[in-house]
Amino acid sequence: MRLLQGWLALMMFMSSPLLNAAQCQASSGPQRVALLELYTSEGCSSCPPADRWLSGIASQGLGPERMVPLALHVDYWDYIGWTDRFANPAFSARQRDLVRSAGGRTVYTPQFMFNARDFRGMRGDTLTRAVDEINRKPAGADIKLALKSAVKDSIEVAVTAMPKTTNNAVLYVALYQNDLSSEVRAGENSGVRLHHDYVVREWRGPIKLSANTANAWQQLVTFKSDWVAAKMGVVAFVQDQSSGDVLQVLRLPLCPT
């Protein structure tokens, strides 16, 4: 019954008369997709090379069917004189939680977390081999994403997530934006123009999920003044809170209007 209710909720969302503009959908596949999170800051002088490397991920042949990157800007560098407009204390808290759950002690920037584990493989084919290992695993969850333009400057995001084996799973939903830049006027990067991709602009979660159930979640997201829909997308991922394992990831560009 709970499974039926979840699918009915998604179908009702998809047929809502309020959402009558452009629509796009995506479903995750049978194999697991990797998640790469970069914890970075515009106030950190060693972060720009990591930002540039993340921007070039697509050139390594690692498309969203294999790996999804996200850049989460932390706020603990803001005190030195430059306030990172993309920083969010929730990202700093997530970084600390991931390091702690993985048995680590050090939080630093730039820090890459690959499927919730500290990762230092920016050279050679280390990342490709790590992604190959994740892709060989069966998906630990099924995810469906449905996006619809609603009223002006907003979008409805609907996610259905079904963990396959655990009741410790949670859902995260992120809106990211590409092709962003800042003229930094203070701090360690003063006088430098920084470029960013995959920057998380909106973050939802953790959202508790039940195993073997089509858990339905939806929300209306209103665009902020500096958002550019054509350069944005939505990422949904399911994570096991007890082990930290990322069970599945799905990425979808925002729909054209």
mmCIF file of C-alpha atoms in Angstrom:
data_model
loop_
_atom_site.group_PDB
_atom_site.id
_atom_site.type_symbol
_atom_site.label_atom_id
_atom_site.label_comp_id
_atom_site.label_asym_id
_atom_site.label_seq_id
_atom_site.Cartn_x
_atom_site.Cartn_y
_atom_site.Cartn_z
ATOM 1 C CA MET A 1 0.000 0.000 0.000
ATOM 2 C CA ARG A 2 2.831 2.420 0.890
ATOM 3 C CA LEU A 3 4.509 1.656 -2.430
ATOM 4 C CA LEU A 4 1.282 2.359 -4.304
ATOM 5 C CA GLN A 5 0.791 5.609 -2.413
ATOM 6 C CA GLY A 6 4.277 6.783 -3.348
ATOM 7 C CA TRP A 7 3.765 6.174 -7.052
ATOM 8 C CA LEU A 8 0.317 7.756 -6.950
ATOM 9 C CA ALA A 9 1.804 10.889 -5.391
ATOM 10 C CA LEU A 10 4.319 11.180 -8.210
ATOM 11 C CA MET A 11 1.666 10.601 -10.884
ATOM 12 C CA MET A 12 -0.573 13.246 -9.337
ATOM 13 C CA PHE A 13 2.328 15.692 -9.387
ATOM 14 C CA MET A 14 3.079 14.964 -13.034
ATOM 15 C CA SER A 15 -0.542 15.527 -14.073
ATOM 16 C CA SER A 16 -1.184 18.636 -11.951
ATOM 17 C CA PRO A 17 -3.038 21.311 -13.969
ATOM 18 C CA LEU A 18 -1.022 24.037 -12.208
ATOM 19 C CA LEU A 19 2.190 22.807 -13.807
ATOM 20 C CA ASN A 20 1.379 23.156 -17.459
ATOM 21 C CA ALA A 21 4.681 24.441 -18.853
ATOM 22 C CA ALA A 22 7.835 22.571 -19.850
ATOM 23 C CA GLN A 23 8.502 19.249 -18.172
ATOM 24 C CA CYS A 24 11.478 16.925 -18.007
ATOM 25 C CA GLN A 25 12.056 13.651 -16.240
ATOM 26 C CA ALA A 26 14.844 11.170 -15.558
ATOM 27 C CA SER A 27 15.239 7.796 -13.861
ATOM 28 C CA SER A 28 18.351 6.217 -12.411
ATOM 29 C CA GLY A 29 19.759 3.038 -13.915
ATOM 30 C CA PRO A 30 20.650 -0.406 -12.553
ATOM 31 C CA GLN A 31 24.311 0.446 -11.897
ATOM 32 C CA ARG A 32 25.562 2.807 -9.233
ATOM 33 C CA VAL A 33 26.638 6.360 -10.110
ATOM 34 C CA ALA A 34 29.481 8.004 -8.178
ATOM 35 C CA LEU A 35 29.216 11.303 -6.295
ATOM 36 C CA LEU A 36 32.157 13.722 -6.055
ATOM 37 C CA GLU A 37 31.814 16.634 -3.629
ATOM 38 C CA LEU A 38 34.318 19.480 -3.558
ATOM 39 C CA TYR A 39 34.447 21.551 -0.375
ATOM 40 C CA THR A 40 35.916 24.889 -1.377
ATOM 41 C CA SER A 41 35.924 28.622 -0.658
ATOM 42 C CA GLU A 42 36.644 31.856 -2.491
ATOM 43 C CA GLY A 43 38.673 32.914 0.556
ATOM 44 C CA CYS A 44 41.125 30.015 0.221
ATOM 45 C CA SER A 45 44.208 30.582 -1.975
ATOM 46 C CA SER A 46 44.724 26.866 -2.647
ATOM 47 C CA CYS A 47 41.118 26.337 -3.811
ATOM 48 C CA PRO A 48 41.117 27.836 -7.354
ATOM 49 C CA PRO A 49 43.158 24.942 -8.875
ATOM 50 C CA ALA A 50 40.648 22.451 -7.429
ATOM 51 C CA ASP A 51 37.766 24.539 -8.783
ATOM 52 C CA ARG A 52 39.347 24.518 -12.247
ATOM 53 C CA TRP A 53 39.951 20.777 -12.086
ATOM 54 C CA LEU A 54 36.303 20.187 -11.167
ATOM 55 C CA SER A 55 35.177 22.337 -14.094
ATOM 56 C CA GLY A 56 37.123 20.040 -16.427
ATOM 57 C CA ILE A 57 35.578 16.808 -15.174
ATOM 58 C CA ALA A 58 33.472 16.360 -18.324
ATOM 59 C CA SER A 59 36.622 16.352 -20.472
ATOM 60 C CA GLN A 60 37.727 13.190 -18.660
ATOM 61 C CA GLY A 61 34.787 11.299 -20.126
ATOM 62 C CA LEU A 62 32.973 11.157 -16.802
ATOM 63 C CA GLY A 63 29.425 12.093 -17.752
ATOM 64 C CA PRO A 64 26.452 12.111 -15.362
ATOM 65 C CA GLU A 65 25.681 8.463 -16.147
ATOM 66 C CA ARG A 66 28.991 7.632 -14.409
ATOM 67 C CA MET A 67 29.676 10.401 -11.895
ATOM 68 C CA VAL A 68 28.012 13.587 -10.648
ATOM 69 C CA PRO A 69 30.178 16.456 -9.285
ATOM 70 C CA LEU A 70 29.052 19.130 -6.837
ATOM 71 C CA ALA A 71 30.879 22.138 -5.389
ATOM 72 C CA LEU A 72 29.865 23.090 -1.854
ATOM 73 C CA HIS A 73 31.307 26.381 -0.620
ATOM 74 C CA VAL A 74 32.054 26.479 3.108
ATOM 75 C CA ASP A 75 31.741 29.551 5.313
ATOM 76 C CA TYR A 76 34.656 29.136 7.717
ATOM 77 C CA TRP A 77 37.019 31.169 5.496
ATOM 78 C CA ASP A 78 34.759 34.228 5.522
ATOM 79 C CA TYR A 79 36.370 35.632 8.673
ATOM 80 C CA ILE A 80 39.594 36.673 6.884
ATOM 81 C CA GLY A 81 37.894 39.483 4.986
ATOM 82 C CA TRP A 82 36.075 38.055 1.965
ATOM 83 C CA THR A 83 32.525 36.716 2.309
ATOM 84 C CA ASP A 84 31.950 33.933 -0.201
ATOM 85 C CA ARG A 85 28.475 34.573 -1.639
ATOM 86 C CA PHE A 86 28.053 30.854 -2.343
ATOM 87 C CA ALA A 87 28.997 29.724 1.162
ATOM 88 C CA ASN A 88 26.495 27.975 3.386
ATOM 89 C CA PRO A 89 27.044 26.861 6.997
ATOM 90 C CA ALA A 90 25.108 23.695 6.159
ATOM 91 C CA PHE A 91 27.919 22.728 3.772
ATOM 92 C CA SER A 92 30.538 23.246 6.478
ATOM 93 C CA ALA A 93 28.464 21.063 8.801
ATOM 94 C CA ARG A 94 28.113 18.345 6.153
ATOM 95 C CA GLN A 95 31.851 18.348 5.543
ATOM 96 C CA ARG A 96 32.549 17.892 9.244
ATOM 97 C CA ASP A 97 29.951 15.118 9.482
ATOM 98 C CA LEU A 98 31.398 13.265 6.486
ATOM 99 C CA VAL A 99 34.935 13.459 7.841
ATOM 100 C CA ARG A 100 33.788 12.272 11.256
ATOM 101 C CA SER A 101 31.695 9.375 9.920
ATOM 102 C CA ALA A 102 34.607 8.213 7.749
ATOM 103 C CA GLY A 103 36.880 8.095 10.797
ATOM 104 C CA GLY A 104 38.920 11.147 9.832
ATOM 105 C CA ARG A 105 40.009 14.046 11.987
ATOM 106 C CA THR A 106 40.956 16.772 9.540
ATOM 107 C CA VAL A 107 38.652 19.162 7.735
ATOM 108 C CA TYR A 108 40.440 21.220 5.100
ATOM 109 C CA THR A 109 39.948 23.098 1.835
ATOM 110 C CA PRO A 110 39.984 22.230 -0.897
ATOM 111 C CA GLN A 111 38.722 18.799 0.085
ATOM 112 C CA PHE A 112 37.213 16.262 -2.269
ATOM 113 C CA MET A 113 34.838 13.659 -0.858
ATOM 114 C CA PHE A 114 34.274 10.751 -3.244
ATOM 115 C CA ASN A 115 31.175 8.795 -2.249
ATOM 116 C CA ALA A 116 31.491 10.308 1.230
ATOM 117 C CA ARG A 117 35.193 9.396 1.652
ATOM 118 C CA ASP A 118 38.237 11.673 1.589
ATOM 119 C CA PHE A 119 39.713 11.619 -1.925
ATOM 120 C CA ARG A 120 43.066 12.954 -3.112
ATOM 121 C CA GLY A 121 43.164 11.473 -6.609
ATOM 122 C CA MET A 122 43.345 14.561 -8.830
ATOM 123 C CA ARG A 123 46.271 13.177 -10.830
ATOM 124 C CA GLY A 124 46.506 10.516 -13.494
ATOM 125 C CA ASP A 125 43.687 8.020 -13.870
ATOM 126 C CA THR A 126 43.013 7.657 -10.126
ATOM 127 C CA LEU A 127 39.548 9.183 -10.408
ATOM 128 C CA THR A 128 38.588 7.127 -13.472
ATOM 129 C CA ARG A 129 39.568 3.913 -11.718
ATOM 130 C CA ALA A 130 37.613 4.914 -8.610
ATOM 131 C CA VAL A 131 34.544 5.697 -10.720
ATOM 132 C CA ASP A 132 34.866 2.375 -12.559
ATOM 133 C CA GLU A 133 34.783 0.562 -9.219
ATOM 134 C CA ILE A 134 31.593 2.347 -8.158
ATOM 135 C CA ASN A 135 29.924 1.821 -11.554
ATOM 136 C CA ARG A 136 30.448 -1.931 -11.279
ATOM 137 C CA LYS A 137 28.215 -2.024 -8.196
ATOM 138 C CA PRO A 138 24.451 -2.471 -8.484
ATOM 139 C CA ALA A 139 22.411 0.563 -7.499
ATOM 140 C CA GLY A 140 21.416 0.588 -3.839
ATOM 141 C CA ALA A 141 18.397 2.791 -4.567
ATOM 142 C CA ASP A 142 16.107 3.811 -7.410
ATOM 143 C CA ILE A 143 15.517 7.519 -8.049
ATOM 144 C CA LYS A 144 13.077 9.337 -10.310
ATOM 145 C CA LEU A 145 13.230 13.082 -10.927
ATOM 146 C CA ALA A 146 10.471 15.194 -12.477
ATOM 147 C CA LEU A 147 10.827 18.937 -13.045
ATOM 148 C CA LYS A 148 8.153 21.330 -14.204
ATOM 149 C CA SER A 149 8.144 25.061 -14.729
ATOM 150 C CA ALA A 150 5.392 26.506 -12.574
ATOM 151 C CA VAL A 151 4.680 30.165 -11.866
ATOM 152 C CA LYS A 152 7.186 32.747 -13.079
ATOM 153 C CA ASP A 153 10.750 32.304 -11.806
ATOM 154 C CA SER A 154 10.083 29.036 -10.014
ATOM 155 C CA ILE A 155 10.176 25.330 -10.634
ATOM 156 C CA GLU A 156 8.526 22.304 -9.087
ATOM 157 C CA VAL A 157 10.938 19.539 -8.155
ATOM 158 C CA ALA A 158 9.505 16.072 -7.505
ATOM 159 C CA VAL A 159 11.631 13.141 -6.413
ATOM 160 C CA THR A 160 10.683 9.533 -5.824
ATOM 161 C CA ALA A 161 13.395 7.544 -4.049
ATOM 162 C CA MET A 162 13.360 3.874 -3.124
ATOM 163 C CA PRO A 163 16.247 2.453 -1.051
ATOM 164 C CA LYS A 164 16.527 -1.266 -1.699
ATOM 165 C CA THR A 165 17.874 -2.701 1.543
ATOM 166 C CA THR A 166 18.181 -0.192 4.383
ATOM 167 C CA ASN A 167 15.920 1.902 6.589
ATOM 168 C CA ASN A 168 18.872 4.170 7.391
ATOM 169 C CA ALA A 169 18.768 5.892 3.995
ATOM 170 C CA VAL A 170 18.200 9.609 3.493
ATOM 171 C CA LEU A 171 17.593 11.744 0.412
ATOM 172 C CA TYR A 172 19.421 14.943 -0.520
ATOM 173 C CA VAL A 173 18.336 17.311 -3.286
ATOM 174 C CA ALA A 174 20.613 20.044 -4.633
ATOM 175 C CA LEU A 175 20.183 22.746 -7.257
ATOM 176 C CA TYR A 176 23.521 23.614 -8.839
ATOM 177 C CA GLN A 177 24.665 26.310 -11.261
ATOM 178 C CA ASN A 178 27.496 26.418 -13.806
ATOM 179 C CA ASP A 179 29.544 29.252 -15.306
ATOM 180 C CA LEU A 180 29.692 31.472 -12.242
ATOM 181 C CA SER A 181 32.423 33.995 -11.526
ATOM 182 C CA SER A 182 33.473 36.448 -8.835
ATOM 183 C CA GLU A 183 35.894 39.360 -8.666
ATOM 184 C CA VAL A 184 37.470 38.789 -5.269
ATOM 185 C CA ARG A 185 38.469 42.037 -3.537
ATOM 186 C CA ALA A 186 39.782 40.844 -0.169
ATOM 187 C CA GLY A 187 41.272 37.833 1.565
ATOM 188 C CA GLU A 188 43.834 35.401 0.164
ATOM 189 C CA ASN A 189 42.485 35.664 -3.410
ATOM 190 C CA SER A 190 42.247 39.445 -3.489
ATOM 191 C CA GLY A 191 42.452 40.804 -7.040
ATOM 192 C CA VAL A 192 41.679 37.436 -8.647
ATOM 193 C CA ARG A 193 38.705 36.601 -10.850
ATOM 194 C CA LEU A 194 37.450 33.137 -9.915
ATOM 195 C CA HIS A 195 35.362 30.825 -12.082
ATOM 196 C CA HIS A 196 33.106 28.094 -10.701
ATOM 197 C CA ASP A 197 30.960 25.227 -11.986
ATOM 198 C CA TYR A 198 28.583 22.768 -10.296
ATOM 199 C CA VAL A 199 28.048 25.253 -7.441
ATOM 200 C CA VAL A 200 25.247 24.213 -5.089
ATOM 201 C CA ARG A 201 22.787 27.107 -4.801
ATOM 202 C CA GLU A 202 19.969 25.323 -2.956
ATOM 203 C CA TRP A 203 20.175 22.306 -0.638
ATOM 204 C CA ARG A 204 17.470 20.091 0.854
ATOM 205 C CA GLY A 205 18.039 17.188 3.204
ATOM 206 C CA PRO A 206 18.523 14.895 4.897
ATOM 207 C CA ILE A 207 15.039 13.568 4.125
ATOM 208 C CA LYS A 208 14.296 10.266 5.864
ATOM 209 C CA LEU A 209 13.413 7.341 3.591
ATOM 210 C CA SER A 210 11.839 3.933 4.148
ATOM 211 C CA ALA A 211 13.298 0.854 2.487
ATOM 212 C CA ASN A 212 11.490 -0.810 -0.429
ATOM 213 C CA THR A 213 9.046 2.087 -0.548
ATOM 214 C CA ALA A 214 8.601 4.708 -3.264
ATOM 215 C CA ASN A 215 9.146 7.699 -0.987
ATOM 216 C CA ALA A 216 7.737 10.789 -2.721
ATOM 217 C CA TRP A 217 9.032 14.329 -2.066
ATOM 218 C CA GLN A 218 8.248 17.531 -3.916
ATOM 219 C CA GLN A 219 8.812 21.231 -3.445
ATOM 220 C CA LEU A 220 8.375 24.535 -5.256
ATOM 221 C CA VAL A 221 11.717 26.352 -5.555
ATOM 222 C CA THR A 222 11.718 30.085 -6.287
ATOM 223 C CA PHE A 223 14.626 31.415 -8.318
ATOM 224 C CA LYS A 224 16.962 33.960 -6.771
ATOM 225 C CA SER A 225 17.948 37.089 -8.686
ATOM 226 C CA ASP A 226 21.337 35.752 -9.850
ATOM 227 C CA TRP A 227 20.157 32.301 -10.925
ATOM 228 C CA VAL A 228 20.295 31.490 -14.638
ATOM 229 C CA ALA A 229 18.024 28.531 -15.378
ATOM 230 C CA ALA A 230 19.835 27.585 -18.591
ATOM 231 C CA LYS A 231 23.001 26.961 -16.569
ATOM 232 C CA MET A 232 21.374 25.024 -13.735
ATOM 233 C CA GLY A 233 20.347 21.514 -12.879
ATOM 234 C CA VAL A 234 19.055 19.320 -10.066
ATOM 235 C CA VAL A 235 20.867 16.466 -8.340
ATOM 236 C CA ALA A 236 19.171 13.914 -6.118
ATOM 237 C CA PHE A 237 21.135 11.303 -4.202
ATOM 238 C CA VAL A 238 20.402 8.661 -1.608
ATOM 239 C CA GLN A 239 22.888 8.018 1.188
ATOM 240 C CA ASP A 240 23.053 5.404 3.936
ATOM 241 C CA GLN A 241 23.381 7.374 7.167
ATOM 242 C CA SER A 242 24.895 4.483 9.104
ATOM 243 C CA SER A 243 27.685 3.576 6.662
ATOM 244 C CA GLY A 244 27.932 6.839 4.730
ATOM 245 C CA ASP A 245 27.689 4.971 1.430
ATOM 246 C CA VAL A 246 26.098 6.833 -1.457
ATOM 247 C CA LEU A 247 23.554 4.358 -2.827
ATOM 248 C CA GLN A 248 22.595 6.172 -6.035
ATOM 249 C CA VAL A 249 22.831 9.585 -7.709
ATOM 250 C CA LEU A 250 20.776 11.204 -10.466
ATOM 251 C CA ARG A 251 21.320 14.514 -12.262
ATOM 252 C CA LEU A 252 18.910 16.409 -14.507
ATOM 253 C CA PRO A 253 19.322 19.851 -16.174
ATOM 254 C CA LEU A 254 16.543 22.349 -15.579
ATOM 255 C CA CYS A 255 13.850 22.225 -18.225
ATOM 256 C CA PRO A 256 13.702 24.846 -20.940
ATOM 257 C CA THR A 257 10.723 27.190 -20.526
#
